[in-house]
Amino acid sequence: MIRYDFTGKVALVTGSSRGIGVATLTAFAKAGATGVLHFWDDPDGGNRRDAEALAKALGGAVHLEPADVREAGEVEAMMQRVKVQFGGLDILVNNAGIIRDRTLKKMTLDEWHAVLQTNLTGVFHCCKYGADILRDGGRIVNIASIAGLLGFHGQTNYAAAKAGVMGLTRVLAKELARRRIAVNAVAPGVIQTAMLGEVKADVQAEYLKQIPVGRLGKPEDVANAILFLATEESEYITGHVLPVTGGWA
Ligand code: NDP
């Protein structure tokens, strides 16, 4: 990893108990930040147990916060707890997301809404209530996707949500510029996480053929880009979408 120094900063990463989120939270914690590990508190408590074990492994500088990003009230309450605990927030990474792939002909309205509510409305909630507690000079990094740039077969819901995240990012960058808060998006390509496990092996093989650097991405590849966009030195970059795709997009 690139060596960053986020000492004294508070960084909240949504969906940070696995995948790209955990790589990002770990990188922030290793670079000296206080990490806020956000997770969805599912009814059987499995996610909470995983999050607690992860926080323990990462050491004392990680604070746990549950919220369902689809629920405005839960997100608002989480942000207010962070404000009480830390006096505010410096970095917000909106990473939580799901896929429910199916061709449009077969896609149900529930599958459409599930992806839009988590991947787009969830980002809206976190930006809205997160901006209230972000300190001036803070950073928002939204996780979009190559799918929102190129459009992949079977992903009308996902591509629409991720393209929406890019539009939201460009507008919010303008709205928050007066507070010196930079708002950017990272658009990962095909990254090796649990989410990729939901994609068929033959489709993954087709993806690989499209990647000029010849390998799938690692969560750390995305985390590096996110951390760069969270630095003080990147302050003049705002409203931008940064592809992290091994040259595909
Ligand atoms: P994972 O499936 O590994 O992790 C997704 C995270 O989102 C989990 O921590 C999950 O929490 C959380 N989450 C899902 N729904 C909710 C919810 N309603 N409320 C709160 N948290 C929720 O995915 P990845 O790490 O692969 O993906 C992370 C982001 O990167 C996503 O936005 C994804 O769309 C994007 N991306 C991924 C790519 C890839 O190839 N992997 C490519 C391009 C973009 P929990 O574990 O508690 O359920």
Short mmCIF file of N, CA and C and ligand atoms in Angstrom, two decimals, residues 15-21 38-40 47 67-70 95-98 118-119 143-146 158 162 188-191 193-196, ligand 1:
data_model
loop_
_atom_site.label_atom_id
_atom_site.label_comp_id
_atom_site.label_asym_id
_atom_site.label_seq_id
_atom_site.Cartn_x
_atom_site.Cartn_y
_atom_site.Cartn_z
N GLY A 15 -20.48 -0.38 4.92
CA GLY A 15 -20.27 -1.76 4.46
C GLY A 15 -18.83 -2.18 4.62
N SER A 16 -18.26 -1.90 5.82
CA SER A 16 -16.81 -2.14 5.95
C SER A 16 -16.48 -3.41 6.71
N SER A 17 -17.42 -4.35 6.79
CA SER A 17 -17.07 -5.60 7.46
C SER A 17 -16.58 -6.65 6.46
N ARG A 18 -16.62 -6.32 5.16
CA ARG A 18 -16.02 -7.26 4.19
C ARG A 18 -15.66 -6.55 2.88
N GLY A 19 -14.99 -7.30 2.00
CA GLY A 19 -14.72 -6.84 0.64
C GLY A 19 -13.91 -5.55 0.56
N ILE A 20 -14.29 -4.70 -0.38
CA ILE A 20 -13.59 -3.43 -0.59
C ILE A 20 -13.66 -2.57 0.67
N GLY A 21 -14.79 -2.66 1.37
CA GLY A 21 -14.97 -1.86 2.58
C GLY A 21 -13.95 -2.19 3.65
N HIS A 38 -18.78 0.46 9.72
CA HIS A 38 -20.24 0.40 9.60
C HIS A 38 -20.66 -0.96 9.06
N PHE A 39 -21.74 -1.49 9.62
CA PHE A 39 -22.26 -2.79 9.15
C PHE A 39 -23.76 -2.79 9.26
N TRP A 40 -24.38 -3.72 8.55
CA TRP A 40 -25.83 -3.90 8.63
C TRP A 40 -26.11 -4.96 9.69
N ASN A 47 -23.75 -10.57 11.36
CA ASN A 47 -22.93 -9.44 10.90
C ASN A 47 -22.28 -8.71 12.07
N ALA A 67 -26.16 0.27 10.89
CA ALA A 67 -27.28 1.01 10.25
C ALA A 67 -27.60 0.29 8.94
N ASP A 68 -28.88 0.28 8.62
CA ASP A 68 -29.30 -0.17 7.29
C ASP A 68 -29.33 1.09 6.42
N VAL A 69 -28.48 1.14 5.40
CA VAL A 69 -28.37 2.37 4.62
C VAL A 69 -29.67 2.70 3.87
N ARG A 70 -30.57 1.73 3.76
CA ARG A 70 -31.86 2.00 3.08
C ARG A 70 -32.79 2.82 3.94
N ASN A 95 -19.69 2.92 0.46
CA ASN A 95 -19.25 1.69 -0.20
C ASN A 95 -20.33 0.60 -0.21
N ALA A 96 -21.26 0.62 0.74
CA ALA A 96 -22.24 -0.48 0.86
C ALA A 96 -23.00 -0.65 -0.45
N GLY A 97 -23.15 -1.90 -0.87
CA GLY A 97 -23.86 -2.13 -2.12
C GLY A 97 -24.20 -3.59 -2.31
N ILE A 98 -25.15 -3.85 -3.20
CA ILE A 98 -25.57 -5.24 -3.50
C ILE A 98 -25.74 -5.37 -5.02
N THR A 118 -30.60 0.32 -2.00
CA THR A 118 -29.32 0.17 -1.30
C THR A 118 -28.24 1.02 -1.96
N ASN A 119 -28.10 0.89 -3.28
CA ASN A 119 -26.92 1.45 -3.96
C ASN A 119 -27.05 2.93 -4.30
N ILE A 143 -18.63 4.97 -3.94
CA ILE A 143 -18.18 3.85 -4.77
C ILE A 143 -19.22 3.60 -5.86
N ALA A 144 -18.83 3.90 -7.08
CA ALA A 144 -19.68 3.66 -8.25
C ALA A 144 -19.27 2.31 -8.83
N SER A 145 -19.19 2.19 -10.16
CA SER A 145 -18.79 0.92 -10.77
C SER A 145 -18.54 1.12 -12.26
N ILE A 146 -17.69 0.27 -12.79
CA ILE A 146 -17.50 0.22 -14.24
C ILE A 146 -18.85 -0.05 -14.93
N TYR A 158 -28.46 -2.31 -11.42
CA TYR A 158 -27.16 -1.95 -10.84
C TYR A 158 -26.51 -0.79 -11.61
N LYS A 162 -25.61 2.90 -10.17
CA LYS A 162 -24.23 3.39 -10.13
C LYS A 162 -24.05 4.64 -11.00
N PRO A 188 -14.83 1.08 -9.53
CA PRO A 188 -14.01 -0.14 -9.65
C PRO A 188 -14.41 -0.96 -10.88
N GLY A 189 -13.43 -1.71 -11.37
CA GLY A 189 -13.72 -2.67 -12.44
C GLY A 189 -14.20 -3.96 -11.81
N VAL A 190 -13.55 -5.06 -12.13
CA VAL A 190 -13.97 -6.36 -11.57
C VAL A 190 -13.00 -6.70 -10.45
N ILE A 191 -13.53 -6.73 -9.23
CA ILE A 191 -12.69 -6.85 -8.03
C ILE A 191 -13.03 -8.15 -7.31
N THR A 193 -14.05 -10.05 -4.66
CA THR A 193 -14.71 -10.02 -3.35
C THR A 193 -15.86 -11.03 -3.39
N ALA A 194 -16.60 -11.11 -2.27
CA ALA A 194 -17.76 -12.01 -2.21
C ALA A 194 -18.78 -11.66 -3.30
N MET A 195 -18.88 -10.36 -3.63
CA MET A 195 -19.85 -9.94 -4.64
C MET A 195 -19.56 -10.62 -5.98
N LEU A 196 -18.28 -10.77 -6.29
CA LEU A 196 -17.91 -11.41 -7.56
C LEU A 196 -18.31 -12.88 -7.56
P1 NDP B 1 -19.43 -7.13 -0.68
O1 NDP B 1 -20.66 -7.87 -1.05
O2 NDP B 1 -18.21 -7.90 -0.29
O3 NDP B 1 -19.75 -6.10 0.50
C1 NDP B 1 -20.88 -5.28 0.43
C2 NDP B 1 -21.03 -4.54 1.74
O4 NDP B 1 -22.23 -3.76 1.67
C3 NDP B 1 -21.16 -5.48 2.93
O5 NDP B 1 -20.36 -5.03 3.98
C4 NDP B 1 -22.62 -5.36 3.29
O6 NDP B 1 -22.87 -5.45 4.67
C5 NDP B 1 -22.94 -3.93 2.88
N1 NDP B 1 -24.37 -3.73 2.71
C6 NDP B 1 -25.18 -4.30 1.78
N2 NDP B 1 -26.46 -3.87 1.97
C7 NDP B 1 -26.44 -3.03 3.03
C8 NDP B 1 -27.42 -2.28 3.71
N3 NDP B 1 -28.71 -2.28 3.33
N4 NDP B 1 -27.05 -1.52 4.76
C9 NDP B 1 -25.77 -1.50 5.17
N5 NDP B 1 -24.78 -2.19 4.57
C10 NDP B 1 -25.12 -2.95 3.51
O7 NDP B 1 -19.16 -6.17 -1.90
P2 NDP B 1 -17.84 -5.50 -2.52
O8 NDP B 1 -16.84 -5.25 -1.46
O9 NDP B 1 -17.47 -6.25 -3.72
O10 NDP B 1 -18.45 -4.11 -3.02
C11 NDP B 1 -18.31 -2.89 -2.32
C12 NDP B 1 -18.80 -1.77 -3.23
O11 NDP B 1 -18.04 -1.78 -4.44
C13 NDP B 1 -20.26 -1.93 -3.66
O12 NDP B 1 -20.87 -0.65 -3.70
C14 NDP B 1 -20.16 -2.51 -5.06
O13 NDP B 1 -21.28 -2.20 -5.83
C15 NDP B 1 -18.90 -1.82 -5.55
N6 NDP B 1 -18.24 -2.51 -6.66
C16 NDP B 1 -17.77 -3.80 -6.53
C17 NDP B 1 -17.17 -4.43 -7.59
C18 NDP B 1 -16.64 -5.81 -7.51
O14 NDP B 1 -16.23 -6.35 -8.58
N7 NDP B 1 -16.58 -6.45 -6.36
C19 NDP B 1 -17.02 -3.74 -8.88
C20 NDP B 1 -17.53 -2.41 -8.91
C21 NDP B 1 -18.12 -1.82 -7.83
P3 NDP B 1 -23.11 -6.87 5.41
O15 NDP B 1 -21.89 -7.68 5.20
O16 NDP B 1 -23.31 -6.43 6.82
O17 NDP B 1 -24.33 -7.46 4.75
#
